mmCIF file of C-alpha atoms in Angstrom:
data_model
loop_
_atom_site.group_PDB
_atom_site.id
_atom_site.type_symbol
_atom_site.label_atom_id
_atom_site.label_comp_id
_atom_site.label_asym_id
_atom_site.label_seq_id
_atom_site.Cartn_x
_atom_site.Cartn_y
_atom_site.Cartn_z
ATOM 1 C CA MET A 1281 64.011 115.590 116.762
ATOM 2 C CA SER A 1282 66.157 112.604 117.528
ATOM 3 C CA MET A 1283 66.337 110.187 120.411
ATOM 4 C CA GLU A 1284 69.295 109.109 122.452
ATOM 5 C CA VAL A 1285 69.479 106.293 124.932
ATOM 6 C CA SER A 1286 71.668 106.959 127.928
ATOM 7 C CA GLU A 1287 73.803 104.351 129.664
ATOM 8 C CA GLU A 1288 70.991 103.816 132.171
ATOM 9 C CA GLY A 1289 68.619 102.904 129.319
ATOM 10 C CA GLN A 1290 66.529 106.078 129.582
ATOM 11 C CA THR A 1291 65.407 107.671 126.336
ATOM 12 C CA HIS A 1292 66.092 111.375 125.855
ATOM 13 C CA HIS A 1293 64.452 113.513 123.171
ATOM 14 C CA HIS A 1294 66.260 116.584 121.927
ATOM 15 C CA ARG A 1295 66.381 118.821 118.926
ATOM 16 C CA ARG A 1296 68.885 118.039 116.208
ATOM 17 C CA HIS A 1297 70.977 121.155 116.932
ATOM 18 C CA HIS A 1298 71.118 120.962 120.703
ATOM 19 C CA PRO A 1299 73.388 123.720 122.124
ATOM 20 C CA ASP A 1300 75.598 121.158 123.867
ATOM 21 C CA HIS A 1301 76.376 119.391 120.578
ATOM 22 C CA HIS A 1302 77.406 122.460 118.538
ATOM 23 C CA GLY A 1303 75.582 121.168 115.447
ATOM 24 C CA LYS A 1304 77.223 117.718 115.580
ATOM 25 C CA GLU A 1305 75.477 114.401 116.028
ATOM 26 C CA TYR A 1306 78.635 112.900 117.495
ATOM 27 C CA VAL A 1307 81.355 113.815 119.953
ATOM 28 C CA ASP A 1308 84.988 113.804 118.876
ATOM 29 C CA PRO A 1309 87.252 111.590 120.972
ATOM 30 C CA PRO A 1310 89.933 113.396 122.948
ATOM 31 C CA PRO A 1311 93.175 114.090 121.052
ATOM 32 C CA ALA A 1312 95.724 111.287 121.102
ATOM 33 C CA PRO A 1313 98.831 111.940 123.185
ATOM 34 C CA LEU A 1314 101.903 112.828 121.151
ATOM 35 C CA ILE A 1315 103.831 109.888 122.598
ATOM 36 C CA GLY A 1316 101.588 107.234 124.105
ATOM 37 C CA MET A 1317 103.891 104.667 125.690
ATOM 38 C CA ALA A 1318 100.990 102.914 127.444
ATOM 39 C CA GLU A 1319 99.656 101.585 124.135
ATOM 40 C CA LEU A 1320 102.790 99.450 123.725
ATOM 41 C CA LYS A 1321 101.397 97.208 126.490
ATOM 42 C CA LEU A 1322 98.044 96.661 124.759
ATOM 43 C CA TRP A 1323 97.267 93.671 122.540
ATOM 44 C CA SER A 1324 94.931 95.911 120.503
ATOM 45 C CA PHE A 1325 97.957 97.978 119.408
ATOM 46 C CA TYR A 1326 99.720 94.920 117.994
ATOM 47 C CA ARG A 1327 96.493 93.578 116.503
ATOM 48 C CA ALA A 1328 96.104 96.907 114.682
ATOM 49 C CA LEU A 1329 99.694 96.634 113.389
ATOM 50 C CA ILE A 1330 98.996 93.150 112.063
ATOM 51 C CA ALA A 1331 95.817 94.444 110.416
ATOM 52 C CA GLU A 1332 97.720 97.329 108.781
ATOM 53 C CA PHE A 1333 100.353 94.908 107.474
ATOM 54 C CA VAL A 1334 97.840 92.397 106.092
ATOM 55 C CA ALA A 1335 95.526 95.061 104.627
ATOM 56 C CA THR A 1336 98.396 96.811 102.853
ATOM 57 C CA LEU A 1337 99.823 93.502 101.635
ATOM 58 C CA LEU A 1338 96.436 92.531 100.162
ATOM 59 C CA PHE A 1339 95.888 95.990 98.727
ATOM 60 C CA LEU A 1340 99.218 96.014 96.888
ATOM 61 C CA TYR A 1341 98.942 92.389 95.807
ATOM 62 C CA VAL A 1342 95.463 92.883 94.307
ATOM 63 C CA THR A 1343 96.255 96.282 92.810
ATOM 64 C CA VAL A 1344 99.586 95.393 91.195
ATOM 65 C CA ALA A 1345 98.334 92.012 89.946
ATOM 66 C CA THR A 1346 95.248 93.741 88.504
ATOM 67 C CA VAL A 1347 97.309 96.409 86.756
ATOM 68 C CA ILE A 1348 99.525 93.689 85.265
ATOM 69 C CA GLY A 1349 96.406 91.806 84.162
ATOM 70 C CA HIS A 1350 94.967 94.993 82.683
ATOM 71 C CA LYS A 1351 98.179 95.719 80.756
ATOM 72 C CA LYS A 1352 98.277 92.107 79.524
ATOM 73 C CA GLN A 1353 94.698 92.094 78.196
ATOM 74 C CA THR A 1354 93.916 92.252 74.491
ATOM 75 C CA ASP A 1355 90.184 93.048 74.571
ATOM 76 C CA PRO A 1356 89.479 96.584 75.889
ATOM 77 C CA CYS A 1357 86.737 95.267 78.205
ATOM 78 C CA ASP A 1358 88.724 92.397 79.744
ATOM 79 C CA GLY A 1359 89.474 92.912 83.417
ATOM 80 C CA VAL A 1360 87.572 96.178 83.841
ATOM 81 C CA GLY A 1361 85.635 94.781 86.816
ATOM 82 C CA LEU A 1362 88.797 93.687 88.575
ATOM 83 C CA LEU A 1363 90.450 97.026 87.885
ATOM 84 C CA GLY A 1364 87.451 98.760 89.452
ATOM 85 C CA ILE A 1365 87.696 96.520 92.506
ATOM 86 C CA ALA A 1366 91.406 97.295 92.871
ATOM 87 C CA TRP A 1367 90.771 101.048 92.700
ATOM 88 C CA ALA A 1368 87.930 100.797 95.227
ATOM 89 C CA PHE A 1369 90.328 99.917 98.052
ATOM 90 C CA GLY A 1370 91.061 102.671 100.484
ATOM 91 C CA GLY A 1371 91.365 103.369 104.123
ATOM 92 C CA HIS A 1372 93.958 103.608 106.794
ATOM 93 C CA ILE A 1373 96.332 101.406 104.773
ATOM 94 C CA ASN A 1374 98.138 104.399 103.351
ATOM 95 C CA PRO A 1375 101.000 106.225 105.109
ATOM 96 C CA ALA A 1376 99.578 109.551 103.865
ATOM 97 C CA VAL A 1377 96.332 108.831 105.722
ATOM 98 C CA THR A 1378 98.270 107.827 108.832
ATOM 99 C CA PHE A 1379 100.314 111.040 108.644
ATOM 100 C CA GLY A 1380 97.105 113.074 108.284
ATOM 101 C CA LEU A 1381 95.645 111.324 111.334
ATOM 102 C CA LEU A 1382 98.832 112.125 113.263
ATOM 103 C CA LEU A 1383 98.534 115.813 112.344
ATOM 104 C CA ALA A 1384 94.855 115.729 113.356
ATOM 105 C CA LYS A 1385 95.899 114.195 116.714
ATOM 106 C CA LYS A 1386 93.819 111.055 116.071
ATOM 107 C CA VAL A 1387 96.832 108.753 116.567
ATOM 108 C CA SER A 1388 99.979 109.144 118.635
ATOM 109 C CA LEU A 1389 103.468 109.462 117.184
ATOM 110 C CA ILE A 1390 104.271 105.891 118.263
ATOM 111 C CA GLN A 1391 101.115 104.583 116.564
ATOM 112 C CA ALA A 1392 101.809 106.573 113.395
ATOM 113 C CA VAL A 1393 105.411 105.393 113.056
ATOM 114 C CA ALA A 1394 104.495 101.777 113.850
ATOM 115 C CA TYR A 1395 101.560 101.848 111.391
ATOM 116 C CA MET A 1396 103.745 103.349 108.651
ATOM 117 C CA VAL A 1397 106.404 100.674 109.175
ATOM 118 C CA ALA A 1398 103.721 97.938 109.054
ATOM 119 C CA GLN A 1399 102.215 99.533 105.930
ATOM 120 C CA CYS A 1400 105.576 99.739 104.142
ATOM 121 C CA LEU A 1401 106.467 96.151 105.065
ATOM 122 C CA GLY A 1402 103.021 95.014 103.902
ATOM 123 C CA ALA A 1403 103.451 96.867 100.607
ATOM 124 C CA ILE A 1404 106.881 95.342 100.007
ATOM 125 C CA SER A 1405 105.536 91.877 100.851
ATOM 126 C CA GLY A 1406 102.475 92.285 98.609
ATOM 127 C CA VAL A 1407 104.547 93.339 95.615
ATOM 128 C CA GLY A 1408 107.041 90.570 96.405
ATOM 129 C CA LEU A 1409 104.229 88.013 96.217
ATOM 130 C CA VAL A 1410 103.104 89.383 92.861
ATOM 131 C CA LYS A 1411 106.654 89.142 91.557
ATOM 132 C CA ALA A 1412 106.985 85.600 92.915
ATOM 133 C CA PHE A 1413 103.722 84.388 91.355
ATOM 134 C CA MET A 1414 103.816 86.420 88.116
ATOM 135 C CA GLU A 1415 107.541 86.959 87.558
ATOM 136 C CA HIS A 1416 107.512 86.905 83.759
ATOM 137 C CA ASN A 1417 104.564 89.311 83.421
ATOM 138 C CA TYR A 1418 105.856 91.424 86.306
ATOM 139 C CA ASN A 1419 109.189 91.961 84.563
ATOM 140 C CA ALA A 1420 107.758 92.270 81.042
ATOM 141 C CA LEU A 1421 105.040 94.786 81.991
ATOM 142 C CA GLY A 1422 107.014 97.110 84.225
ATOM 143 C CA GLY A 1423 106.021 95.612 87.570
ATOM 144 C CA GLY A 1424 102.476 96.865 87.354
ATOM 145 C CA ALA A 1425 103.563 100.492 87.618
ATOM 146 C CA ASN A 1426 101.165 103.032 86.216
ATOM 147 C CA SER A 1427 102.344 105.681 83.804
ATOM 148 C CA VAL A 1428 101.064 109.046 82.687
ATOM 149 C CA ALA A 1429 98.542 108.579 79.878
ATOM 150 C CA PRO A 1430 99.308 110.088 76.469
ATOM 151 C CA GLY A 1431 98.060 113.664 76.227
ATOM 152 C CA TYR A 1432 98.844 114.492 79.877
ATOM 153 C CA ASP A 1433 102.080 115.771 81.337
ATOM 154 C CA LYS A 1434 103.761 114.860 84.608
ATOM 155 C CA GLY A 1435 102.598 118.091 86.247
ATOM 156 C CA THR A 1436 98.956 117.212 85.598
ATOM 157 C CA ALA A 1437 99.519 113.697 86.956
ATOM 158 C CA LEU A 1438 101.211 115.117 90.061
ATOM 159 C CA GLY A 1439 98.319 117.539 90.575
ATOM 160 C CA ALA A 1440 95.817 114.672 90.323
ATOM 161 C CA GLU A 1441 97.833 112.666 92.865
ATOM 162 C CA ILE A 1442 97.975 115.623 95.267
ATOM 163 C CA ILE A 1443 94.230 116.259 95.000
ATOM 164 C CA GLY A 1444 93.427 112.552 95.347
ATOM 165 C CA THR A 1445 95.671 112.220 98.401
ATOM 166 C CA PHE A 1446 94.145 115.340 99.962
ATOM 167 C CA VAL A 1447 90.626 113.956 99.502
ATOM 168 C CA LEU A 1448 91.661 110.580 100.953
ATOM 169 C CA VAL A 1449 93.357 112.140 103.976
ATOM 170 C CA TYR A 1450 90.524 114.648 104.507
ATOM 171 C CA MET A 1451 87.931 111.860 104.523
ATOM 172 C CA PHE A 1452 89.741 109.953 107.282
ATOM 173 C CA SER A 1453 90.980 112.769 109.512
#
């Protein structure tokens, strides 16, 4: 049994699998409109765009700088903690996640396009900052780009990327 408090402050007891809830403990919000022009008038829309830009900028800055630092290290254990922190980032700061949310009708087409533009601009800015602050290492170490590890082929790497992207999108949509 669980308890819910209604808007009036009354407590309601019900079984976990109440027929009205169809086995869920939450209610999905209504689908987003395909084209929601009204959101262009809301400050929250622009605040979300700024958040997408800044989050993606930070994500790329930390990730690329960490990969460069990892490639530059000489001791195999140097920088492992930072690398783990860089890989722990995730969320709605990825155009693939935004596209998945669009397909799931969680965001409108206008939101999705605007978020993707903010994400791409944030990514470009984040990498630009890394290049500005670490130009020599950036150029010498391939710009922090990852490569396929020895013993694996490009098909295996592509498969891992597809599975990883699917899991990321599935978690958020």
